[in-house]
mmCIF file of C-alpha atoms in Angstrom:
data_model
loop_
_atom_site.group_PDB
_atom_site.id
_atom_site.type_symbol
_atom_site.label_atom_id
_atom_site.label_comp_id
_atom_site.label_asym_id
_atom_site.label_seq_id
_atom_site.Cartn_x
_atom_site.Cartn_y
_atom_site.Cartn_z
ATOM 1 C CA UNK D 521 91.615 108.119 65.614
ATOM 2 C CA UNK D 522 94.712 109.720 64.069
ATOM 3 C CA UNK D 523 95.596 111.208 67.459
ATOM 4 C CA UNK D 524 95.111 107.842 69.181
ATOM 5 C CA UNK D 525 97.369 106.171 66.613
ATOM 6 C CA UNK D 526 100.076 108.790 66.986
ATOM 7 C CA UNK D 527 100.038 108.536 70.794
ATOM 8 C CA UNK D 528 100.228 104.738 70.693
ATOM 9 C CA UNK D 529 103.134 104.862 68.266
ATOM 10 C CA UNK D 530 105.024 106.964 70.826
ATOM 11 C CA UNK D 531 103.859 104.912 73.823
ATOM 12 C CA UNK D 532 106.662 102.371 73.916
ATOM 13 C CA UNK D 533 109.387 103.210 71.426
ATOM 14 C CA UNK D 534 112.092 101.990 73.775
ATOM 15 C CA UNK D 535 110.667 98.458 73.667
ATOM 16 C CA UNK D 536 110.497 98.286 69.883
ATOM 17 C CA UNK D 537 113.873 99.947 69.262
ATOM 18 C CA UNK D 538 115.853 97.600 71.472
ATOM 19 C CA UNK D 539 118.488 95.752 69.431
ATOM 20 C CA UNK D 540 117.714 92.153 68.590
ATOM 21 C CA UNK D 541 118.573 89.819 71.433
ATOM 22 C CA UNK D 542 118.717 92.666 73.956
ATOM 23 C CA UNK D 543 116.165 93.801 76.493
ATOM 24 C CA UNK D 544 114.262 97.051 76.519
ATOM 25 C CA UNK D 545 114.297 99.387 79.524
ATOM 26 C CA UNK D 546 117.242 97.862 81.344
ATOM 27 C CA UNK D 547 116.582 94.148 81.094
ATOM 28 C CA UNK D 548 112.865 93.962 80.357
ATOM 29 C CA UNK D 549 112.272 91.916 77.203
ATOM 30 C CA UNK D 550 110.461 93.604 74.348
ATOM 31 C CA UNK D 551 107.143 91.983 73.499
ATOM 32 C CA UNK D 552 108.112 91.895 69.826
ATOM 33 C CA UNK D 553 111.529 90.398 70.494
ATOM 34 C CA UNK D 554 110.183 87.594 72.683
ATOM 35 C CA UNK D 555 109.110 85.696 69.563
ATOM 36 C CA UNK D 556 106.350 83.849 71.441
ATOM 37 C CA UNK D 557 102.839 83.167 70.246
ATOM 38 C CA UNK D 558 99.840 84.140 72.434
ATOM 39 C CA UNK D 559 99.391 80.454 73.294
ATOM 40 C CA UNK D 560 103.026 80.166 74.411
ATOM 41 C CA UNK D 561 102.751 83.304 76.552
ATOM 42 C CA UNK D 562 99.543 81.981 78.095
ATOM 43 C CA UNK D 563 101.272 78.685 78.946
ATOM 44 C CA UNK D 564 104.176 80.631 80.460
ATOM 45 C CA UNK D 565 101.756 82.540 82.685
ATOM 46 C CA UNK D 566 100.057 79.267 83.648
ATOM 47 C CA UNK D 567 103.347 77.710 84.785
ATOM 48 C CA UNK D 568 104.310 80.830 86.684
ATOM 49 C CA UNK D 569 100.934 80.963 88.431
ATOM 50 C CA UNK D 570 101.407 77.362 89.574
ATOM 51 C CA UNK D 571 104.846 78.234 90.994
ATOM 52 C CA UNK D 572 103.424 81.241 92.871
ATOM 53 C CA UNK D 573 100.652 79.101 94.350
ATOM 54 C CA UNK D 574 103.153 76.436 95.440
ATOM 55 C CA UNK D 575 105.442 79.054 97.003
ATOM 56 C CA UNK D 576 102.579 80.450 99.078
ATOM 57 C CA UNK D 577 101.792 76.928 100.280
ATOM 58 C CA UNK D 578 105.433 76.295 101.270
ATOM 59 C CA UNK D 579 105.821 79.650 103.038
ATOM 60 C CA UNK D 580 102.663 79.108 105.037
ATOM 61 C CA UNK D 581 103.665 75.595 106.114
ATOM 62 C CA UNK D 582 107.080 76.827 107.272
ATOM 63 C CA UNK D 583 105.827 79.967 108.961
ATOM 64 C CA UNK D 584 102.327 79.147 110.117
ATOM 65 C CA UNK D 585 101.688 82.875 109.718
ATOM 66 C CA UNK D 586 98.954 84.407 111.846
ATOM 67 C CA UNK D 587 97.997 86.357 108.735
ATOM 68 C CA UNK D 588 97.130 83.122 106.967
ATOM 69 C CA UNK D 589 97.734 82.042 103.404
ATOM 70 C CA UNK D 590 97.331 84.360 100.467
ATOM 71 C CA UNK D 591 95.511 81.691 98.438
ATOM 72 C CA UNK D 592 92.865 79.526 100.118
ATOM 73 C CA UNK D 593 90.315 79.067 97.354
ATOM 74 C CA UNK D 594 90.271 76.056 95.058
ATOM 75 C CA UNK D 595 93.771 75.624 93.598
ATOM 76 C CA UNK D 596 92.690 75.757 89.964
ATOM 77 C CA UNK D 597 90.498 78.821 90.517
ATOM 78 C CA UNK D 598 93.400 80.644 92.164
ATOM 79 C CA UNK D 599 95.718 79.733 89.298
ATOM 80 C CA UNK D 600 93.135 80.736 86.680
ATOM 81 C CA UNK D 601 92.651 84.088 88.404
ATOM 82 C CA UNK D 602 96.400 84.761 88.457
ATOM 83 C CA UNK D 603 96.717 83.858 84.775
ATOM 84 C CA UNK D 604 93.782 86.133 83.999
ATOM 85 C CA UNK D 605 95.456 88.967 85.896
ATOM 86 C CA UNK D 606 98.825 88.417 84.217
ATOM 87 C CA UNK D 607 97.421 88.490 80.688
ATOM 88 C CA UNK D 608 95.184 91.498 81.403
ATOM 89 C CA UNK D 609 97.308 94.569 82.056
ATOM 90 C CA UNK D 610 94.781 96.565 84.169
ATOM 91 C CA UNK D 611 94.591 93.575 86.537
ATOM 92 C CA UNK D 612 98.290 92.650 86.846
ATOM 93 C CA UNK D 613 98.627 94.641 90.064
ATOM 94 C CA UNK D 614 96.650 91.911 91.875
ATOM 95 C CA UNK D 615 99.418 89.371 91.172
ATOM 96 C CA UNK D 616 102.084 91.943 92.092
ATOM 97 C CA UNK D 617 100.468 92.528 95.496
ATOM 98 C CA UNK D 618 99.954 88.816 96.136
ATOM 99 C CA UNK D 619 103.575 87.962 95.353
ATOM 100 C CA UNK D 620 104.713 90.879 97.536
ATOM 101 C CA UNK D 621 102.639 89.506 100.426
ATOM 102 C CA UNK D 622 104.234 86.088 100.058
ATOM 103 C CA UNK D 623 107.686 87.705 100.037
ATOM 104 C CA UNK D 624 106.837 89.817 103.089
ATOM 105 C CA UNK D 625 105.820 86.706 105.026
ATOM 106 C CA UNK D 626 108.735 84.607 103.787
ATOM 107 C CA UNK D 627 111.237 87.138 105.128
ATOM 108 C CA UNK D 628 109.918 86.462 108.644
ATOM 109 C CA UNK D 629 110.661 82.707 108.602
ATOM 110 C CA UNK D 630 112.935 82.298 111.651
ATOM 111 C CA UNK D 631 115.124 79.401 110.412
ATOM 112 C CA UNK D 632 117.885 80.818 108.213
ATOM 113 C CA UNK D 633 118.253 77.805 105.904
ATOM 114 C CA UNK D 634 114.523 77.467 105.306
ATOM 115 C CA UNK D 635 114.132 81.201 104.814
ATOM 116 C CA UNK D 636 117.018 81.199 102.347
ATOM 117 C CA UNK D 637 115.451 78.323 100.391
ATOM 118 C CA UNK D 638 112.075 80.053 100.152
ATOM 119 C CA UNK D 639 113.616 83.406 99.225
ATOM 120 C CA UNK D 640 115.654 81.725 96.478
ATOM 121 C CA UNK D 641 112.425 80.396 94.983
ATOM 122 C CA UNK D 642 110.815 83.812 95.480
ATOM 123 C CA UNK D 643 113.668 85.540 93.629
ATOM 124 C CA UNK D 644 113.396 83.040 90.778
ATOM 125 C CA UNK D 645 109.673 83.737 90.483
ATOM 126 C CA UNK D 646 110.329 87.477 90.571
ATOM 127 C CA UNK D 647 112.757 87.196 87.663
ATOM 128 C CA UNK D 648 110.194 85.266 85.631
ATOM 129 C CA UNK D 649 107.394 87.661 86.568
ATOM 130 C CA UNK D 650 109.406 90.719 85.625
ATOM 131 C CA UNK D 651 110.465 89.124 82.342
ATOM 132 C CA UNK D 652 106.853 89.133 81.130
ATOM 133 C CA UNK D 653 106.410 92.068 78.715
ATOM 134 C CA UNK D 654 102.877 92.728 79.989
ATOM 135 C CA UNK D 655 104.118 92.924 83.594
ATOM 136 C CA UNK D 656 105.581 96.374 82.940
ATOM 137 C CA UNK D 657 102.937 97.590 80.511
ATOM 138 C CA UNK D 658 103.673 100.310 77.998
ATOM 139 C CA UNK D 659 107.048 102.003 78.325
ATOM 140 C CA UNK D 660 107.445 105.346 80.101
ATOM 141 C CA UNK D 661 111.003 106.147 79.016
ATOM 142 C CA UNK D 662 111.712 109.283 76.975
ATOM 143 C CA UNK D 663 115.217 108.706 75.649
ATOM 144 C CA UNK D 664 115.751 112.372 74.815
ATOM 145 C CA UNK D 665 115.327 113.426 78.437
ATOM 146 C CA UNK D 666 117.316 110.454 79.681
ATOM 147 C CA UNK D 667 120.527 112.014 78.374
ATOM 148 C CA UNK D 668 120.126 115.151 80.520
ATOM 149 C CA UNK D 669 120.176 113.630 84.013
ATOM 150 C CA UNK D 670 122.414 114.419 87.002
ATOM 151 C CA UNK D 671 122.387 113.054 90.526
ATOM 152 C CA UNK D 672 122.752 114.953 93.809
ATOM 153 C CA UNK D 673 121.324 114.537 97.315
ATOM 154 C CA UNK D 674 122.493 114.945 100.916
ATOM 155 C CA UNK D 675 122.869 112.417 103.722
ATOM 156 C CA UNK D 676 119.776 110.835 105.188
ATOM 157 C CA UNK D 677 119.813 107.830 107.566
ATOM 158 C CA UNK D 678 121.644 107.135 110.783
ATOM 159 C CA UNK D 679 123.581 103.912 111.226
ATOM 160 C CA UNK D 680 120.822 102.136 113.157
ATOM 161 C CA UNK D 681 117.835 103.514 111.252
ATOM 162 C CA UNK D 682 115.565 101.315 109.190
ATOM 163 C CA UNK D 683 115.475 102.088 105.494
ATOM 164 C CA UNK D 684 111.993 103.409 104.751
ATOM 165 C CA UNK D 685 111.166 104.791 101.326
ATOM 166 C CA UNK D 686 107.838 106.573 100.822
ATOM 167 C CA UNK D 687 106.721 106.916 97.207
ATOM 168 C CA UNK D 688 103.945 109.151 95.921
ATOM 169 C CA UNK D 689 103.191 109.058 92.213
ATOM 170 C CA UNK D 690 100.943 110.529 89.575
ATOM 171 C CA UNK D 691 98.692 108.098 87.752
ATOM 172 C CA UNK D 692 100.267 106.509 84.707
ATOM 173 C CA UNK D 693 103.861 107.343 85.678
ATOM 174 C CA UNK D 694 104.721 103.684 86.445
ATOM 175 C CA UNK D 695 105.242 104.608 90.107
ATOM 176 C CA UNK D 696 103.825 101.343 91.465
ATOM 177 C CA UNK D 697 106.040 99.281 89.202
ATOM 178 C CA UNK D 698 109.058 101.328 90.217
ATOM 179 C CA UNK D 699 108.239 100.950 93.921
ATOM 180 C CA UNK D 700 107.659 97.224 93.613
ATOM 181 C CA UNK D 701 110.855 96.716 91.635
ATOM 182 C CA UNK D 702 112.810 98.853 94.098
ATOM 183 C CA UNK D 703 111.611 96.800 97.073
ATOM 184 C CA UNK D 704 112.550 93.612 95.271
ATOM 185 C CA UNK D 705 116.044 94.885 94.388
ATOM 186 C CA UNK D 706 116.623 95.994 97.984
ATOM 187 C CA UNK D 707 115.081 92.731 99.308
ATOM 188 C CA UNK D 708 112.742 94.580 101.644
ATOM 189 C CA UNK D 709 108.986 94.566 102.137
ATOM 190 C CA UNK D 710 106.568 96.360 99.827
ATOM 191 C CA UNK D 711 103.240 97.880 100.866
ATOM 192 C CA UNK D 712 100.568 99.419 98.675
ATOM 193 C CA UNK D 713 96.882 100.233 99.139
ATOM 194 C CA UNK D 714 95.764 96.667 98.454
ATOM 195 C CA UNK D 715 98.194 95.122 100.915
ATOM 196 C CA UNK D 716 97.250 97.629 103.615
ATOM 197 C CA UNK D 717 93.597 96.869 103.032
ATOM 198 C CA UNK D 718 94.104 93.151 103.548
ATOM 199 C CA UNK D 719 96.345 93.513 106.605
ATOM 200 C CA UNK D 720 94.037 96.016 108.320
ATOM 201 C CA UNK D 721 91.001 93.843 107.660
ATOM 202 C CA UNK D 722 92.746 90.889 109.247
ATOM 203 C CA UNK D 723 93.826 92.990 112.241
ATOM 204 C CA UNK D 724 90.258 94.241 112.629
ATOM 205 C CA UNK D 725 88.929 90.683 112.463
ATOM 206 C CA UNK D 726 91.391 89.603 115.165
ATOM 207 C CA UNK D 727 90.257 92.433 117.441
ATOM 208 C CA UNK D 728 86.622 91.427 116.946
ATOM 209 C CA UNK D 729 87.377 87.781 117.753
ATOM 210 C CA UNK D 730 86.478 86.535 114.298
ATOM 211 C CA UNK D 731 87.844 83.079 113.550
ATOM 212 C CA UNK D 732 90.833 82.975 111.237
ATOM 213 C CA UNK D 733 89.692 81.561 107.923
ATOM 214 C CA UNK D 734 93.298 81.287 106.815
ATOM 215 C CA UNK D 735 92.787 83.716 103.957
ATOM 216 C CA UNK D 736 93.428 87.333 103.168
ATOM 217 C CA UNK D 737 89.939 88.839 102.854
ATOM 218 C CA UNK D 738 89.498 90.084 99.320
ATOM 219 C CA UNK D 739 92.040 87.861 97.609
ATOM 220 C CA UNK D 740 89.782 84.838 98.053
ATOM 221 C CA UNK D 741 86.564 86.811 97.490
ATOM 222 C CA UNK D 742 84.352 84.998 94.963
ATOM 223 C CA UNK D 743 83.849 88.329 93.222
ATOM 224 C CA UNK D 744 87.550 88.371 92.415
ATOM 225 C CA UNK D 745 87.850 84.730 91.464
ATOM 226 C CA UNK D 746 84.731 84.293 89.322
ATOM 227 C CA UNK D 747 86.493 84.644 86.010
ATOM 228 C CA UNK D 748 85.344 84.790 82.423
ATOM 229 C CA UNK D 749 87.025 82.706 79.774
ATOM 230 C CA UNK D 750 90.733 83.269 79.154
ATOM 231 C CA UNK D 751 92.396 85.108 77.580
ATOM 232 C CA UNK D 752 90.581 88.393 78.126
ATOM 233 C CA UNK D 753 89.512 90.462 75.126
ATOM 234 C CA UNK D 754 90.962 93.992 75.427
ATOM 235 C CA UNK D 755 87.863 95.326 73.652
ATOM 236 C CA UNK D 756 85.816 94.170 76.636
ATOM 237 C CA UNK D 757 88.157 95.546 79.284
ATOM 238 C CA UNK D 758 86.605 96.614 82.559
ATOM 239 C CA UNK D 759 84.642 99.822 82.184
ATOM 240 C CA UNK D 760 85.221 102.704 84.526
ATOM 241 C CA UNK D 761 88.518 103.918 85.883
ATOM 242 C CA UNK D 762 90.829 101.184 87.319
ATOM 243 C CA UNK D 763 92.856 103.833 89.151
ATOM 244 C CA UNK D 764 89.857 104.791 91.273
ATOM 245 C CA UNK D 765 89.510 101.395 92.991
ATOM 246 C CA UNK D 766 91.185 102.674 96.171
ATOM 247 C CA UNK D 767 88.705 105.522 96.473
ATOM 248 C CA UNK D 768 85.408 103.908 95.564
ATOM 249 C CA UNK D 769 83.993 101.173 97.741
ATOM 250 C CA UNK D 770 80.393 100.022 97.335
ATOM 251 C CA UNK D 771 78.858 99.125 100.699
ATOM 252 C CA UNK D 772 75.302 98.659 101.885
ATOM 253 C CA UNK D 773 73.407 100.980 104.234
ATOM 254 C CA UNK D 774 73.605 98.284 106.916
ATOM 255 C CA UNK D 775 77.398 98.162 106.595
ATOM 256 C CA UNK D 776 77.583 101.959 106.793
ATOM 257 C CA UNK D 777 75.603 101.942 110.039
ATOM 258 C CA UNK D 778 77.761 99.090 111.369
ATOM 259 C CA UNK D 779 80.928 101.062 110.629
ATOM 260 C CA UNK D 780 79.491 104.203 112.209
ATOM 261 C CA UNK D 781 78.909 102.266 115.416
ATOM 262 C CA UNK D 782 82.271 100.457 115.209
ATOM 263 C CA UNK D 783 84.261 103.658 114.853
ATOM 264 C CA UNK D 784 82.288 105.548 117.511
ATOM 265 C CA UNK D 785 80.897 108.050 115.044
ATOM 266 C CA UNK D 786 84.203 108.671 113.289
ATOM 267 C CA UNK D 787 83.932 108.426 109.492
ATOM 268 C CA UNK D 788 85.242 105.052 108.326
ATOM 269 C CA UNK D 789 87.767 106.700 105.999
ATOM 270 C CA UNK D 790 89.262 108.663 108.898
ATOM 271 C CA UNK D 791 89.331 105.603 111.141
ATOM 272 C CA UNK D 792 91.134 103.616 108.455
ATOM 273 C CA UNK D 793 93.633 106.440 107.987
ATOM 274 C CA UNK D 794 94.455 106.601 111.701
ATOM 275 C CA UNK D 795 94.745 102.811 112.018
ATOM 276 C CA UNK D 796 96.889 102.738 108.903
ATOM 277 C CA UNK D 797 99.122 105.528 110.228
ATOM 278 C CA UNK D 798 99.630 103.676 113.522
ATOM 279 C CA UNK D 799 100.551 100.538 111.598
ATOM 280 C CA UNK D 800 103.066 102.422 109.435
ATOM 281 C CA UNK D 801 104.764 103.860 112.527
ATOM 282 C CA UNK D 802 104.812 100.439 114.176
ATOM 283 C CA UNK D 803 106.411 98.860 111.102
ATOM 284 C CA UNK D 804 108.972 101.663 110.888
ATOM 285 C CA UNK D 805 110.372 100.617 114.249
ATOM 286 C CA UNK D 806 110.743 96.994 113.175
ATOM 287 C CA UNK D 807 111.695 96.658 109.504
ATOM 288 C CA UNK D 808 112.817 98.176 106.220
ATOM 289 C CA UNK D 809 110.183 98.730 103.552
ATOM 290 C CA UNK D 810 108.878 100.652 100.561
ATOM 291 C CA UNK D 811 105.411 102.163 100.994
ATOM 292 C CA UNK D 812 103.230 103.557 98.225
ATOM 293 C CA UNK D 813 101.173 106.639 99.048
ATOM 294 C CA UNK D 814 99.063 106.553 102.225
ATOM 295 C CA UNK D 815 100.520 109.991 103.223
ATOM 296 C CA UNK D 816 103.299 107.893 104.776
ATOM 297 C CA UNK D 817 105.913 110.621 104.296
ATOM 298 C CA UNK D 818 103.979 113.084 106.471
ATOM 299 C CA UNK D 819 102.944 110.407 108.991
ATOM 300 C CA UNK D 820 106.603 109.482 109.543
ATOM 301 C CA UNK D 821 107.742 113.100 109.563
ATOM 302 C CA UNK D 822 105.208 113.977 112.250
ATOM 303 C CA UNK D 823 106.500 111.084 114.340
ATOM 304 C CA UNK D 824 110.164 112.032 113.809
ATOM 305 C CA UNK D 825 110.931 108.787 111.993
ATOM 306 C CA UNK D 826 113.679 109.063 109.334
ATOM 307 C CA UNK D 827 112.679 108.175 105.805
ATOM 308 C CA UNK D 828 113.143 109.161 102.183
ATOM 309 C CA UNK D 829 110.173 110.695 100.392
ATOM 310 C CA UNK D 830 109.962 110.433 96.623
ATOM 311 C CA UNK D 831 107.474 111.782 94.117
ATOM 312 C CA UNK D 832 107.304 110.116 90.697
ATOM 313 C CA UNK D 833 105.615 111.672 87.694
ATOM 314 C CA UNK D 834 105.999 111.955 83.924
ATOM 315 C CA UNK D 835 104.757 114.183 81.150
ATOM 316 C CA UNK D 836 100.969 114.080 80.599
ATOM 317 C CA UNK D 837 101.409 112.748 77.077
ATOM 318 C CA UNK D 838 103.645 109.882 78.204
ATOM 319 C CA UNK D 839 101.258 109.010 81.031
ATOM 320 C CA UNK D 840 98.244 109.129 78.728
ATOM 321 C CA UNK D 841 100.004 106.911 76.203
ATOM 322 C CA UNK D 842 100.894 104.397 78.914
ATOM 323 C CA UNK D 843 97.338 104.219 80.265
ATOM 324 C CA UNK D 844 95.871 103.926 76.761
ATOM 325 C CA UNK D 845 97.891 100.744 76.342
ATOM 326 C CA UNK D 846 97.465 99.623 79.944
ATOM 327 C CA UNK D 847 93.690 100.106 80.255
ATOM 328 C CA UNK D 848 92.810 99.487 76.574
ATOM 329 C CA UNK D 849 91.114 102.865 76.193
ATOM 330 C CA UNK D 850 91.281 105.757 73.739
ATOM 331 C CA UNK D 851 93.119 109.051 74.231
ATOM 332 C CA UNK D 852 90.136 110.964 75.556
ATOM 333 C CA UNK D 853 89.207 108.297 78.116
ATOM 334 C CA UNK D 854 92.796 107.903 79.324
ATOM 335 C CA UNK D 855 93.155 111.660 79.754
ATOM 336 C CA UNK D 856 89.954 111.738 81.799
ATOM 337 C CA UNK D 857 91.123 108.832 83.950
ATOM 338 C CA UNK D 858 94.412 110.566 84.730
ATOM 339 C CA UNK D 859 92.608 113.732 85.740
ATOM 340 C CA UNK D 860 90.203 111.834 88.024
ATOM 341 C CA UNK D 861 92.839 109.782 89.830
ATOM 342 C CA UNK D 862 95.283 112.664 90.252
ATOM 343 C CA UNK D 863 92.465 114.794 91.653
ATOM 344 C CA UNK D 864 91.613 112.112 94.234
ATOM 345 C CA UNK D 865 95.282 111.691 95.168
ATOM 346 C CA UNK D 866 95.672 115.440 95.650
ATOM 347 C CA UNK D 867 92.444 115.779 97.643
ATOM 348 C CA UNK D 868 93.311 112.839 99.925
ATOM 349 C CA UNK D 869 96.843 114.104 100.553
ATOM 350 C CA UNK D 870 95.736 117.674 101.262
ATOM 351 C CA UNK D 871 92.855 116.584 103.523
ATOM 352 C CA UNK D 872 95.108 114.567 105.833
ATOM 353 C CA UNK D 873 98.338 116.566 105.622
ATOM 354 C CA UNK D 874 97.442 120.129 104.666
ATOM 355 C CA UNK D 875 100.198 119.955 102.028
ATOM 356 C CA UNK D 876 99.945 120.251 98.278
ATOM 357 C CA UNK D 877 100.376 116.850 96.658
ATOM 358 C CA UNK D 878 103.221 116.776 94.164
ATOM 359 C CA UNK D 879 104.789 120.022 95.400
ATOM 360 C CA UNK D 880 108.555 119.430 95.170
ATOM 361 C CA UNK D 881 109.112 121.290 98.454
ATOM 362 C CA UNK D 882 107.564 118.395 100.379
ATOM 363 C CA UNK D 883 109.749 115.608 98.950
ATOM 364 C CA UNK D 884 113.410 114.628 99.125
ATOM 365 C CA UNK D 885 113.480 113.570 95.509
ATOM 366 C CA UNK D 886 111.206 114.143 92.513
ATOM 367 C CA UNK D 887 111.669 111.906 89.485
ATOM 368 C CA UNK D 888 110.408 112.242 85.941
ATOM 369 C CA UNK D 889 110.135 108.555 85.136
ATOM 370 C CA UNK D 890 110.087 109.312 81.427
ATOM 371 C CA UNK D 891 113.704 110.431 81.851
ATOM 372 C CA UNK D 892 114.813 107.022 83.110
ATOM 373 C CA UNK D 893 112.181 104.367 82.445
ATOM 374 C CA UNK D 894 111.158 101.836 85.085
ATOM 375 C CA UNK D 895 114.474 100.044 85.583
ATOM 376 C CA UNK D 896 116.388 103.282 85.146
ATOM 377 C CA UNK D 897 114.343 104.945 87.888
ATOM 378 C CA UNK D 898 115.008 102.000 90.206
ATOM 379 C CA UNK D 899 118.733 102.255 89.468
ATOM 380 C CA UNK D 900 118.605 106.027 89.975
ATOM 381 C CA UNK D 901 117.141 105.680 93.475
ATOM 382 C CA UNK D 902 119.564 102.927 94.475
ATOM 383 C CA UNK D 903 122.529 104.913 93.151
ATOM 384 C CA UNK D 904 121.356 107.880 95.166
ATOM 385 C CA UNK D 905 121.256 105.777 98.331
ATOM 386 C CA UNK D 906 124.702 104.291 97.713
ATOM 387 C CA UNK D 907 126.270 107.620 96.704
ATOM 388 C CA UNK D 908 125.116 109.224 99.942
ATOM 389 C CA UNK D 909 126.409 106.478 102.195
ATOM 390 C CA UNK D 910 123.063 104.937 103.085
ATOM 391 C CA UNK D 911 123.612 101.472 104.500
ATOM 392 C CA UNK D 912 121.538 99.066 102.471
ATOM 393 C CA UNK D 913 119.868 96.246 104.414
ATOM 394 C CA UNK D 914 121.113 93.538 102.034
ATOM 395 C CA UNK D 915 123.822 93.066 99.461
ATOM 396 C CA UNK D 916 122.545 93.913 96.005
ATOM 397 C CA UNK D 917 122.505 91.259 93.306
ATOM 398 C CA UNK D 918 124.455 92.256 90.213
#
C-alpha cells in the first residue's frame, strides 16, 4: 500500500502544482483548481454530451454520409452512455473516437459555409472536451526531464504531399491523447483502432449488400449502451485489461466458420490487416491524417508514400502511475497490464513487419512524453514540422 501511495503521489504533480488560476500541462485545467463539485462536473458532462449528439445530427443532415450517423440509438441512451464514458477514465476513449468520427465526416461537407459552421461548433466542443480534467487522465509530465530537451530533424514532405503522421506508442504513455490532440490542432482526420474497426465493418457490409442501418456497428451495440447507474464507482471498474480490447474479440464457433469461408481460408486477423492496409494507402492519396498504430508506418513505407513516423513512450514508473489512476488499479495490476499490452503491440508489429517495435531505428522521431507532457508533446511535434518547412494543411489557431 505504501508503494501504491507513493506512486500515486508522483502520478500527476504537474496538475497539483499549477499556480492558482492557471492550467496544468499547457492549458489543461487541474482537477483541484476547477473548484467544481462532482454534481457540477456531472452536469457539465451531460450538457457536453447533448451538444455532441446534436452536432452528429446536424453533420449527418448536411452530409447525408454513406457511413451513416454515429449515434442512432435512443437519444437519452446515447447521451447517458457518453456521460458514463466521460466520467469513467478507462472508457473516455469511446467519446474521443466518436467525436473524431463526427469531425472526420464534417470535414467532407462540400458547401464551404455549412462546413465552416459545423467545424466551428466542432472546435467549440473540442475545447470543452479537452478542458475536462478526466479527459486527459493522470499527468505524464516529468518536469525535471522537460528542461533538457532539444529539437532537430531533417526535411520530410514534398510540396504536394499529404501530411500523414503515424504514431506508435507504449501503453500508458498518453500516446492516444497526444495523437488525438495533434490531429485536432492540425485540423486533420484522426484514426485509431476503434475507428478503423467501424469503418471496415461498414465497408464489409456494403460489399455484402447489407442494408445501411444508418449506424456505426459497435457504437450503437446494446452491449455498449446498456449502462449501470451513473456515476461509476471506481472500486467497481471493469475487470481485466482495458488496453487489450483491440486484441481480444469473443466470437462464436459459427462466426469463426463464417469468417473462414468469407476470407477464403485466410485467418480473419490477416484479412483485416490487408484490408486495413489497403484503406490506409487509399486515404493517403486523398487526405491528411494522424493514424495510431496499425503498422501504418511500414505499410506506407512499402508503398513509397511519404509520412512521418513517431514512437511515443515514457518511463515505466510514469506509465504505471498513469494507468493506476486511469484504470483504478493498484501498482501490481497496472504493471502487469503494461507488460501485457506492450507484448501484444510488439508481437503484432513484428509479425506483420519483421521489425522490432519501439526500435528507434525504425522511426523518424521518438518522444519521451514524460519530458513534455501531453500538450508539450503536441507542441513539440508541430514545432518540428514548422521548423523543417513542412506545409501545414491549415492555419494553426493561437
